[in-house]
Amino acid sequence: MIRVQSVAPDSIGSELGIVPGTELLAVNGRPLEDFLDWEFLTADERFLLATRLPTGEDVEYDIERPEGLPMGVTLEPPRIRRCGNHCDFCFVDGNPDGLRAPLYIRDDDYRLSFRYGNFATLTNLKPWDMERIVEYRLSPLYVSVHATDPTVRRWLLRNPEAPDIIPQLAWFAERGIAFHTQVVLVPGVNDGVELERTLAALYGLGPAVVSVSVVPVALTEFSKHGLVRELTRNECRAALAAVDRMATRALAERGAPWCFGADDLYLQAGEPLPDPTWYGEFEQRENGVGSVRFLQTRIAAAVDRLPDLAGKRIGVVTGRAMGPLMPQVLVDVAATTGGRFELVVVENTLFGSSVTTAGLLPGTAIERALSDRQDLDFVLLPAEAVNDDLVFVDNLSADELAERVPMPVHLSYDFADVLIECGVRSAECGIEGQTPHSPFRTPHHGVGKGEV
Ligand code: SF4
């Protein structure tokens, strides 16, 4: 059973009489477990929907609708699948005590992997889940592999029950499921020869493994430093050498590098990032792979059109994934515009702190981060954090957020989109003089995916 959170006015849902609190029980007699069932089972133009209204009345609807017309129903957030692993490097252990409860949630959810690109280990899949992934063609999935040797992987995950990942991926690959994969590199455990083995084993699965990223382990002062440490500069360099060897082979044999070092690996190694063309479609940019080059590419393309922002303080909201890397990008924009750009890194309080992408930031968390910032002339928000109705994942609308914070705010994919428009509409954007809260600009939607 899933429950309706809201219904869009003038939608099919509201015409039927579906209201917030309505339980969606089954489609064509098949029980609904979560949002995936809802989306896939209602994809047809005609279906039978069994519901229970908040009054307790059971109602069945025979629905026929034009192809592509949405039901207009927003569901309550799904219950997140919890992680059964206990990695020494887990971000949750890196949290200090006393934070909000959601920040201690260890999530490992293949549904969010498909939908949002969150990495999952696939260690908690039941046979029913595996069948469902195949039936709904949840592809590509984003998978934390870390190591393909079963013993090493179980050690890394601190999970003696973790299934052997290569047969598991092969099973899915035979059924048409593809993967983007990552290796979080832990020195002395899955680097060196083990990394070479892992890359070779993943490469051996063929085109089903679309990409692999190698990401240096990230720790905080609260992490289990007695059990795990960060890579040294030389270890980062050695890992990059292994990545390069694999990428060179893939380039020759498959025409694309396939294997990528995270931006942070290059930073820690003290080596320059590859050219933007290296990253192809930037498919793992939200995992910190090519993110810097992606944004720099977008900004460089717009540099002639950026306005003069001398004397202005501009806030840039982002998630934890881009936090450490954003300064490289902001230097370029500041140098071109003369503005002072200040990073506002926001924790995801809704899905848990493992969700570091800016695209899933809840509006209320952004509101909290900005509410005391009287010093900023205006703020750029990640445009991918709202849906087509300009509503954040926690149902706070962008307009509501704009009313609650003390400065104009703008949705942006890559800085240039908003800054250029602000140059044209300077008074509304806070570039000149006193400004009221600015209404949101929707033209940025559809510009393309990006990360701010
Ligand atoms: S790092 Fe990820 S897989 Fe490991 S324990 Fe934490 S949530 Fe689970």
CSV table of C-alpha atoms and ligand atoms in Angstrom, one decimal:
chain,number,residue,atom,x,y,z
A,1,MET,CA,0.0,0.0,0.0
A,2,ILE,CA,1.2,3.5,-0.8
A,3,ARG,CA,-0.4,6.7,0.4
A,4,VAL,CA,-1.2,10.0,-1.5
A,5,GLN,CA,0.5,13.1,-0.2
A,6,SER,CA,-1.0,15.6,-2.5
A,7,VAL,CA,-3.1,15.9,-5.7
A,8,ALA,CA,-2.5,18.6,-8.3
A,9,PRO,CA,-5.6,20.7,-9.0
A,10,ASP,CA,-7.4,20.1,-12.3
A,11,SER,CA,-5.5,16.8,-12.7
A,12,ILE,CA,-7.0,13.3,-13.4
A,13,GLY,CA,-6.5,12.5,-9.7
A,14,SER,CA,-8.5,15.4,-8.4
A,15,GLU,CA,-11.3,14.8,-10.9
A,16,LEU,CA,-11.6,11.2,-9.7
A,17,GLY,CA,-11.9,12.4,-6.1
A,18,ILE,CA,-8.5,11.2,-4.9
A,19,VAL,CA,-7.4,13.3,-1.9
A,20,PRO,CA,-4.3,13.5,0.3
A,21,GLY,CA,-4.3,10.5,2.6
A,22,THR,CA,-5.9,8.1,0.0
A,23,GLU,CA,-4.4,4.7,0.1
A,24,LEU,CA,-3.5,3.3,-3.3
A,25,LEU,CA,-4.0,-0.4,-2.9
A,26,ALA,CA,-3.7,-2.2,-6.2
A,27,VAL,CA,-3.5,-1.7,-10.0
A,28,ASN,CA,-5.3,-4.4,-12.1
A,29,GLY,CA,-5.4,-6.5,-8.9
A,30,ARG,CA,-1.7,-6.3,-8.3
A,31,PRO,CA,-0.9,-4.9,-4.9
A,32,LEU,CA,1.2,-1.6,-4.8
A,33,GLU,CA,4.3,-1.7,-2.6
A,34,ASP,CA,6.0,1.5,-3.5
A,35,PHE,CA,6.4,4.3,-6.1
A,36,LEU,CA,8.0,1.9,-8.6
A,37,ASP,CA,4.8,-0.2,-8.7
A,38,TRP,CA,2.8,2.9,-9.0
A,39,GLU,CA,4.8,4.3,-11.9
A,40,PHE,CA,5.2,1.1,-13.9
A,41,LEU,CA,1.8,-0.4,-13.3
A,42,THR,CA,0.0,2.8,-14.2
A,43,ALA,CA,2.0,3.4,-17.4
A,44,ASP,CA,-0.8,1.9,-19.5
A,45,GLU,CA,-3.6,4.1,-20.9
A,46,ARG,CA,-6.2,2.0,-19.2
A,47,PHE,CA,-6.1,0.3,-15.8
A,48,LEU,CA,-8.2,-0.5,-12.7
A,49,LEU,CA,-7.1,1.3,-9.6
A,50,ALA,CA,-8.2,0.1,-6.1
A,51,THR,CA,-8.1,2.7,-3.4
A,52,ARG,CA,-9.2,3.4,0.2
A,53,LEU,CA,-10.2,7.0,0.9
A,54,PRO,CA,-9.4,8.6,4.2
A,55,THR,CA,-13.1,8.0,5.2
A,56,GLY,CA,-12.4,4.3,5.0
A,57,GLU,CA,-14.5,3.8,1.9
A,58,ASP,CA,-13.0,1.4,-0.7
A,59,VAL,CA,-13.3,2.8,-4.3
A,60,GLU,CA,-12.2,1.2,-7.5
A,61,TYR,CA,-11.6,3.4,-10.5
A,62,ASP,CA,-11.7,2.3,-14.1
A,63,ILE,CA,-9.2,4.7,-15.6
A,64,GLU,CA,-8.7,5.6,-19.2
A,65,ARG,CA,-6.5,8.5,-20.0
A,66,PRO,CA,-4.6,10.0,-23.0
A,67,GLU,CA,-1.1,8.6,-23.3
A,68,GLY,CA,1.4,10.6,-21.3
A,69,LEU,CA,-1.1,12.6,-19.3
A,70,PRO,CA,0.0,12.3,-15.6
A,71,MET,CA,-2.4,11.4,-12.8
A,72,GLY,CA,-1.3,14.4,-10.9
A,73,VAL,CA,-0.8,12.4,-7.7
A,74,THR,CA,2.2,12.9,-5.4
A,75,LEU,CA,3.0,10.0,-3.1
A,76,GLU,CA,4.3,10.1,0.4
A,77,PRO,CA,8.1,9.6,0.5
A,78,PRO,CA,9.1,5.9,0.3
A,79,ARG,CA,10.4,4.1,3.3
A,80,ILE,CA,14.2,3.9,2.6
A,81,ARG,CA,15.8,0.5,2.5
A,82,ARG,CA,18.4,0.3,5.3
A,83,CYS,CA,21.9,-0.9,4.8
A,84,GLY,CA,23.1,-4.2,6.3
A,85,ASN,CA,26.8,-3.4,5.9
A,86,HIS,CA,29.2,-1.8,8.4
A,87,CYS,CA,32.0,-0.3,6.4
A,88,ASP,CA,34.8,1.1,8.4
A,89,PHE,CA,34.6,4.2,6.2
A,90,CYS,CA,30.9,4.7,6.5
A,91,PHE,CA,29.9,8.4,6.3
A,92,VAL,CA,27.5,7.8,9.2
A,93,ASP,CA,30.4,7.0,11.5
A,94,GLY,CA,32.0,10.2,10.3
A,95,ASN,CA,29.1,12.2,11.8
A,96,PRO,CA,29.5,13.8,15.2
A,97,ASP,CA,27.0,13.0,18.0
A,98,GLY,CA,23.9,15.1,18.4
A,99,LEU,CA,22.9,15.6,14.8
A,100,ARG,CA,19.3,15.1,13.6
A,101,ALA,CA,18.2,11.5,13.4
A,102,PRO,CA,18.0,11.2,9.6
A,103,LEU,CA,21.8,11.9,9.4
A,104,TYR,CA,22.4,8.5,11.0
A,105,ILE,CA,20.4,6.5,8.5
A,106,ARG,CA,22.5,4.1,6.5
A,107,ASP,CA,20.5,3.7,3.3
A,108,ASP,CA,21.2,1.1,0.6
A,109,ASP,CA,18.3,1.2,-1.8
A,110,TYR,CA,18.3,-0.1,-5.4
A,111,ARG,CA,15.1,1.9,-6.1
A,112,LEU,CA,16.9,5.2,-5.4
A,113,SER,CA,19.9,3.9,-7.3
A,114,PHE,CA,17.7,3.6,-10.4
A,115,ARG,CA,15.8,6.8,-9.9
A,116,TYR,CA,18.4,9.2,-8.6
A,117,GLY,CA,21.8,7.6,-9.3
A,118,ASN,CA,22.5,6.9,-5.6
A,119,PHE,CA,25.1,4.1,-5.2
A,120,ALA,CA,23.8,0.8,-3.7
A,121,THR,CA,25.8,-2.3,-2.8
A,122,LEU,CA,23.0,-4.8,-3.9
A,123,THR,CA,23.8,-6.8,-0.7
A,124,ASN,CA,20.3,-6.5,0.6
A,125,LEU,CA,18.4,-7.8,-2.5
A,126,LYS,CA,15.8,-10.4,-2.0
A,127,PRO,CA,14.9,-12.7,-4.9
A,128,TRP,CA,11.7,-10.6,-5.3
A,129,ASP,CA,13.8,-7.5,-5.7
A,130,MET,CA,16.0,-9.1,-8.3
A,131,GLU,CA,13.0,-10.2,-10.4
A,132,ARG,CA,11.5,-6.7,-10.0
A,133,ILE,CA,14.7,-5.0,-11.3
A,134,VAL,CA,14.5,-7.2,-14.4
A,135,GLU,CA,10.8,-6.9,-14.9
A,136,TYR,CA,10.8,-3.1,-14.6
A,137,ARG,CA,14.2,-2.9,-16.4
A,138,LEU,CA,15.7,-0.7,-13.7
A,139,SER,CA,18.8,0.1,-15.8
A,140,PRO,CA,21.3,1.5,-15.4
A,141,LEU,CA,21.8,0.9,-11.7
A,142,TYR,CA,24.6,2.6,-9.7
A,143,VAL,CA,26.6,0.0,-7.8
A,144,SER,CA,29.2,0.3,-5.1
A,145,VAL,CA,31.5,-2.6,-6.0
A,146,HIS,CA,34.7,-1.6,-4.1
A,147,ALA,CA,36.4,-5.0,-4.8
A,148,THR,CA,35.4,-8.0,-6.8
A,149,ASP,CA,37.3,-10.5,-4.7
A,150,PRO,CA,34.5,-11.8,-2.4
A,151,THR,CA,36.7,-11.9,0.7
A,152,VAL,CA,38.1,-8.4,0.2
A,153,ARG,CA,34.6,-7.0,-0.5
A,154,ARG,CA,33.1,-8.7,2.6
A,155,TRP,CA,35.9,-7.3,4.6
A,156,LEU,CA,35.3,-3.8,3.2
A,157,LEU,CA,31.6,-4.0,3.7
A,158,ARG,CA,32.0,-5.7,7.1
A,159,ASN,CA,29.3,-8.1,5.9
A,160,PRO,CA,30.2,-11.8,5.8
A,161,GLU,CA,26.8,-12.4,4.0
A,162,ALA,CA,27.5,-10.1,1.0
A,163,PRO,CA,27.0,-12.1,-2.2
A,164,ASP,CA,29.8,-12.5,-4.7
A,165,ILE,CA,29.4,-9.4,-6.8
A,166,ILE,CA,30.6,-10.6,-10.2
A,167,PRO,CA,28.1,-13.5,-10.5
A,168,GLN,CA,25.4,-11.1,-9.3
A,169,LEU,CA,26.2,-8.5,-11.9
A,170,ALA,CA,26.6,-11.1,-14.6
A,171,TRP,CA,23.1,-12.5,-13.7
A,172,PHE,CA,21.6,-9.0,-14.2
A,173,ALA,CA,23.7,-8.4,-17.3
A,174,GLU,CA,22.4,-11.5,-19.0
A,175,ARG,CA,18.9,-10.0,-18.4
A,176,GLY,CA,19.7,-6.7,-20.0
A,177,ILE,CA,20.5,-4.6,-16.9
A,178,ALA,CA,23.5,-2.2,-17.1
A,179,PHE,CA,25.6,-0.6,-14.4
A,180,HIS,CA,27.7,2.4,-13.5
A,181,THR,CA,30.0,1.2,-10.8
A,182,GLN,CA,32.3,2.7,-8.2
A,183,VAL,CA,35.3,1.6,-6.2
A,184,VAL,CA,35.8,3.5,-3.0
A,185,LEU,CA,39.5,3.1,-2.5
A,186,VAL,CA,40.7,2.1,1.0
A,187,PRO,CA,44.5,2.0,1.3
A,188,GLY,CA,46.0,-1.4,2.1
A,189,VAL,CA,42.7,-3.2,1.4
A,190,ASN,CA,41.5,-2.7,-2.2
A,191,ASP,CA,44.2,-0.6,-3.8
A,192,GLY,CA,47.3,-1.8,-5.6
A,193,VAL,CA,47.0,-5.3,-7.1
A,194,GLU,CA,43.5,-5.6,-5.7
A,195,LEU,CA,42.4,-2.6,-7.6
A,196,GLU,CA,43.9,-4.0,-10.8
A,197,ARG,CA,42.0,-7.2,-10.3
A,198,THR,CA,38.7,-5.4,-9.6
A,199,LEU,CA,39.0,-3.2,-12.8
A,200,ALA,CA,39.9,-6.3,-14.9
A,201,ALA,CA,37.0,-8.3,-13.5
A,202,LEU,CA,34.5,-5.5,-14.1
A,203,TYR,CA,35.9,-4.9,-17.6
A,204,GLY,CA,35.4,-8.6,-18.3
A,205,LEU,CA,31.7,-8.3,-17.8
A,206,GLY,CA,31.5,-6.4,-21.1
A,207,PRO,CA,29.3,-3.5,-22.0
A,208,ALA,CA,26.9,-4.1,-19.2
A,209,VAL,CA,29.3,-2.3,-16.9
A,210,VAL,CA,29.0,1.1,-18.6
A,211,SER,CA,31.6,2.9,-16.4
A,212,VAL,CA,33.7,2.5,-13.3
A,213,SER,CA,34.9,5.3,-11.1
A,214,VAL,CA,37.7,5.1,-8.6
A,215,VAL,CA,37.0,7.4,-5.6
A,216,PRO,CA,39.4,8.0,-2.7
A,217,VAL,CA,37.9,7.1,0.7
A,218,ALA,CA,36.7,10.3,2.5
A,219,LEU,CA,36.8,10.5,6.3
A,220,THR,CA,35.9,13.1,8.9
A,221,GLU,CA,37.5,13.6,12.3
A,222,PHE,CA,34.8,11.3,13.7
A,223,SER,CA,35.5,8.4,11.4
A,224,LYS,CA,37.0,5.1,12.6
A,225,HIS,CA,40.6,6.2,12.2
A,226,GLY,CA,41.9,3.2,14.1
A,227,LEU,CA,40.5,1.0,11.3
A,228,VAL,CA,40.8,3.0,8.2
A,229,ARG,CA,43.0,5.9,6.9
A,230,GLU,CA,43.0,8.2,3.9
A,231,LEU,CA,45.3,7.6,0.9
A,232,THR,CA,48.7,9.2,0.8
A,233,ARG,CA,49.6,11.3,-2.2
A,234,ASN,CA,51.7,8.5,-3.6
A,235,GLU,CA,48.9,6.0,-3.2
A,236,CYS,CA,46.6,8.3,-5.1
A,237,ARG,CA,49.1,8.5,-7.8
A,238,ALA,CA,49.4,4.8,-8.0
A,239,ALA,CA,45.7,4.4,-8.2
A,240,LEU,CA,45.6,7.0,-11.0
A,241,ALA,CA,48.2,5.0,-12.8
A,242,ALA,CA,46.0,1.9,-12.6
A,243,VAL,CA,43.0,3.9,-13.8
A,244,ASP,CA,45.1,5.2,-16.7
A,245,ARG,CA,46.3,1.7,-17.7
A,246,MET,CA,42.7,0.4,-17.8
A,247,ALA,CA,41.4,3.5,-19.5
A,248,THR,CA,44.1,3.3,-22.2
A,249,ARG,CA,43.1,-0.3,-22.9
A,250,ALA,CA,39.4,0.5,-22.9
A,251,LEU,CA,40.0,3.5,-25.3
A,252,ALA,CA,41.8,1.2,-27.7
A,253,GLU,CA,39.4,-1.7,-27.5
A,254,ARG,CA,36.0,0.1,-27.0
A,255,GLY,CA,36.6,3.6,-28.0
A,256,ALA,CA,35.9,5.2,-24.6
A,257,PRO,CA,38.0,5.4,-21.4
A,258,TRP,CA,35.4,3.5,-19.4
A,259,CYS,CA,37.5,3.8,-16.2
A,260,PHE,CA,37.7,7.2,-14.4
A,261,GLY,CA,39.4,8.7,-11.4
A,262,ALA,CA,37.2,10.9,-9.2
A,263,ASP,CA,38.1,14.6,-9.3
A,264,ASP,CA,39.2,14.2,-5.7
A,265,LEU,CA,41.7,11.5,-6.6
A,266,TYR,CA,43.4,13.9,-8.9
A,267,LEU,CA,43.3,16.7,-6.3
A,268,GLN,CA,44.8,14.4,-3.6
A,269,ALA,CA,47.4,13.1,-6.1
A,270,GLY,CA,48.4,16.7,-7.0
A,271,GLU,CA,47.8,15.8,-10.7
A,272,PRO,CA,45.9,17.9,-13.2
A,273,LEU,CA,42.3,16.8,-14.1
A,274,PRO,CA,41.9,15.4,-17.6
A,275,ASP,CA,40.5,17.5,-20.4
A,276,PRO,CA,36.8,17.8,-20.5
A,277,THR,CA,36.6,15.6,-23.6
A,278,TRP,CA,37.9,12.7,-21.5
A,279,TYR,CA,34.7,12.4,-19.7
A,280,GLY,CA,32.4,11.9,-22.7
A,281,GLU,CA,28.8,12.4,-21.4
A,282,PHE,CA,30.0,13.1,-17.9
A,283,GLU,CA,27.9,10.2,-16.7
A,284,GLN,CA,29.3,10.0,-13.2
A,285,ARG,CA,29.7,13.7,-12.6
A,286,GLU,CA,27.3,13.6,-9.7
A,287,ASN,CA,29.7,11.2,-8.1
A,288,GLY,CA,32.4,13.8,-8.3
A,289,VAL,CA,33.8,12.4,-11.6
A,290,GLY,CA,34.4,15.1,-14.1
A,291,SER,CA,32.1,17.5,-12.1
A,292,VAL,CA,34.6,20.3,-12.2
A,293,ARG,CA,35.4,20.0,-15.9
A,294,PHE,CA,31.6,19.9,-16.6
A,295,LEU,CA,30.9,23.1,-14.9
A,296,GLN,CA,34.0,24.8,-16.2
A,297,THR,CA,32.9,23.8,-19.7
A,298,ARG,CA,29.5,25.3,-19.2
A,299,ILE,CA,30.9,28.5,-17.8
A,300,ALA,CA,33.6,28.9,-20.5
A,301,ALA,CA,30.9,28.6,-23.1
A,302,ALA,CA,29.1,31.6,-21.6
A,303,VAL,CA,32.0,33.7,-20.4
A,304,ASP,CA,31.4,36.5,-22.9
A,305,ARG,CA,27.9,37.0,-21.6
A,306,LEU,CA,28.5,37.1,-17.9
A,307,PRO,CA,27.7,40.4,-16.2
A,308,ASP,CA,29.8,42.7,-14.0
A,309,LEU,CA,29.3,41.6,-10.4
A,310,ALA,CA,32.0,43.7,-8.7
A,311,GLY,CA,31.1,44.4,-5.1
A,312,LYS,CA,28.4,41.7,-4.9
A,313,ARG,CA,28.3,38.7,-2.6
A,314,ILE,CA,26.7,35.7,-4.2
A,315,GLY,CA,25.8,32.5,-2.3
A,316,VAL,CA,26.1,29.1,-4.1
A,317,VAL,CA,24.1,26.3,-2.6
A,318,THR,CA,25.3,22.8,-3.2
A,319,GLY,CA,25.3,19.3,-1.7
A,320,ARG,CA,28.2,17.6,0.0
A,321,ALA,CA,29.4,15.8,-3.1
A,322,MET,CA,30.4,19.0,-4.8
A,323,GLY,CA,31.4,21.0,-1.7
A,324,PRO,CA,35.2,20.3,-1.8
A,325,LEU,CA,35.5,20.8,-5.5
A,326,MET,CA,33.3,23.8,-6.1
A,327,PRO,CA,36.0,26.4,-5.2
A,328,GLN,CA,37.9,25.5,-8.5
A,329,VAL,CA,34.8,26.4,-10.4
A,330,LEU,CA,33.9,29.5,-8.4
A,331,VAL,CA,37.4,30.9,-9.0
A,332,ASP,CA,36.7,31.0,-12.8
A,333,VAL,CA,33.3,32.8,-12.3
A,334,ALA,CA,34.7,35.2,-9.8
A,335,ALA,CA,37.6,36.1,-12.0
A,336,THR,CA,35.3,36.8,-14.9
A,337,THR,CA,32.6,38.7,-13.1
A,338,GLY,CA,34.5,40.4,-10.2
A,339,GLY,CA,31.8,39.0,-7.8
A,340,ARG,CA,32.5,37.3,-4.5
A,341,PHE,CA,31.1,33.8,-4.5
A,342,GLU,CA,30.5,32.0,-1.2
A,343,LEU,CA,29.8,28.3,-1.0
A,344,VAL,CA,26.9,27.1,1.1
A,345,VAL,CA,27.2,23.3,1.5
A,346,VAL,CA,23.9,21.8,2.7
A,347,GLU,CA,23.4,18.3,4.3
A,348,ASN,CA,20.5,16.2,3.1
A,349,THR,CA,18.3,15.9,6.1
A,350,LEU,CA,15.6,14.0,4.3
A,351,PHE,CA,17.2,10.9,2.7
A,352,GLY,CA,20.2,10.8,5.0
A,353,SER,CA,23.6,12.1,4.6
A,354,SER,CA,24.7,9.4,2.1
A,355,VAL,CA,22.7,11.3,-0.4
A,356,THR,CA,25.1,14.0,-1.2
A,357,THR,CA,23.9,15.2,-4.6
A,358,ALA,CA,22.6,18.7,-4.8
A,359,GLY,CA,19.6,17.4,-6.8
A,360,LEU,CA,18.0,15.8,-3.8
A,361,LEU,CA,18.4,18.6,-1.3
A,362,PRO,CA,15.2,19.3,0.6
A,363,GLY,CA,14.0,22.9,0.5
A,364,THR,CA,13.7,23.1,4.3
A,365,ALA,CA,17.4,22.2,4.7
A,366,ILE,CA,18.3,25.0,2.2
A,367,GLU,CA,16.0,27.4,4.1
A,368,ARG,CA,17.8,26.6,7.4
A,369,ALA,CA,21.2,27.2,5.8
A,370,LEU,CA,20.2,30.6,4.4
A,371,SER,CA,17.8,32.0,6.9
A,372,ASP,CA,20.6,33.9,8.8
A,373,ARG,CA,22.6,35.0,5.8
A,374,GLN,CA,21.9,38.7,5.7
A,375,ASP,CA,25.2,39.3,4.0
A,376,LEU,CA,24.4,37.8,0.6
A,377,ASP,CA,23.1,39.8,-2.3
A,378,PHE,CA,21.5,36.8,-3.9
A,379,VAL,CA,21.9,33.0,-4.0
A,380,LEU,CA,22.1,30.4,-6.7
A,381,LEU,CA,20.2,27.2,-5.9
A,382,PRO,CA,20.7,23.8,-7.7
A,383,ALA,CA,18.0,23.8,-10.3
A,384,GLU,CA,17.9,20.0,-10.4
A,385,ALA,CA,16.6,20.0,-6.8
A,386,VAL,CA,13.1,21.0,-7.9
A,387,ASN,CA,10.6,19.2,-10.2
A,388,ASP,CA,8.8,20.6,-13.1
A,389,ASP,CA,6.4,22.3,-10.7
A,390,LEU,CA,9.3,24.0,-9.0
A,391,VAL,CA,8.8,22.0,-5.8
A,392,PHE,CA,11.6,20.5,-3.8
A,393,VAL,CA,11.7,16.8,-2.8
A,394,ASP,CA,10.2,17.6,0.6
A,395,ASN,CA,7.3,19.5,-1.0
A,396,LEU,CA,8.5,23.0,-0.2
A,397,SER,CA,8.0,25.0,-3.3
A,398,ALA,CA,10.7,27.3,-4.6
A,399,ASP,CA,8.3,30.3,-4.2
A,400,GLU,CA,7.8,29.4,-0.5
A,401,LEU,CA,11.5,29.1,0.0
A,402,ALA,CA,12.0,32.5,-1.6
A,403,GLU,CA,9.5,34.0,0.8
A,404,ARG,CA,11.3,32.6,3.8
A,405,VAL,CA,14.9,33.6,3.1
A,406,PRO,CA,16.3,37.1,3.4
A,407,MET,CA,17.7,37.4,-0.2
A,408,PRO,CA,16.6,36.8,-3.8
A,409,VAL,CA,17.2,33.2,-4.8
A,410,HIS,CA,17.5,31.7,-8.3
A,411,LEU,CA,17.5,28.2,-9.6
A,412,SER,CA,20.6,27.5,-11.7
A,413,TYR,CA,22.2,24.6,-13.5
A,414,ASP,CA,25.6,26.0,-14.2
A,415,PHE,CA,25.8,29.7,-12.9
A,416,ALA,CA,26.0,31.1,-16.4
A,417,ASP,CA,22.3,30.5,-17.0
A,418,VAL,CA,21.2,32.7,-14.1
A,419,LEU,CA,24.0,35.2,-14.1
A,420,ILE,CA,23.4,36.0,-17.8
A,421,GLU,CA,19.7,36.5,-17.2
A,422,CYS,CA,20.5,38.5,-14.1
A,423,GLY,CA,22.6,40.8,-16.2
A,424,VAL,CA,19.6,41.5,-18.3
A,425,ARG,CA,17.2,41.7,-15.4
A,426,SER,CA,19.6,43.3,-12.9
A,427,ALA,CA,17.1,44.8,-10.5
A,428,GLU,CA,15.2,41.6,-10.0
A,429,CYS,CA,18.3,39.6,-9.3
A,430,GLY,CA,19.8,41.9,-6.7
A,431,ILE,CA,22.7,42.9,-8.9
A,432,GLU,CA,21.7,46.6,-8.6
A,433,GLY,CA,20.1,48.3,-5.7
A,434,GLN,CA,17.5,47.0,-3.3
A,435,THR,CA,15.4,44.1,-4.5
A,436,PRO,CA,12.3,42.3,-3.4
A,437,HIS,CA,12.3,38.5,-3.3
A,438,SER,CA,12.7,37.6,-6.9
A,439,PRO,CA,10.2,35.3,-8.6
A,440,PHE,CA,11.7,32.2,-10.0
A,441,ARG,CA,12.8,32.0,-13.6
A,442,THR,CA,11.6,28.8,-15.3
A,443,PRO,CA,13.6,29.1,-18.5
A,444,HIS,CA,16.5,27.4,-16.8
A,445,HIS,CA,14.5,24.2,-16.7
A,446,GLY,CA,15.3,22.1,-19.7
A,447,VAL,CA,18.7,23.6,-20.1
A,448,GLY,CA,20.1,20.2,-19.3
A,449,LYS,CA,21.4,18.5,-16.3
A,450,GLY,CA,24.0,20.1,-14.2
A,451,GLU,CA,25.2,20.4,-10.7
A,452,VAL,CA,25.5,23.6,-8.6
B,1,SF4,S1,29.2,3.2,3.5
B,1,SF4,FE1,27.3,2.7,2.5
B,1,SF4,S2,27.4,0.5,2.3
B,1,SF4,FE2,28.9,1.0,3.9
B,1,SF4,S3,27.8,0.9,5.9
B,1,SF4,FE3,27.7,3.0,5.2
B,1,SF4,S4,25.7,3.1,4.1
B,1,SF4,FE4,26.3,0.9,4.2
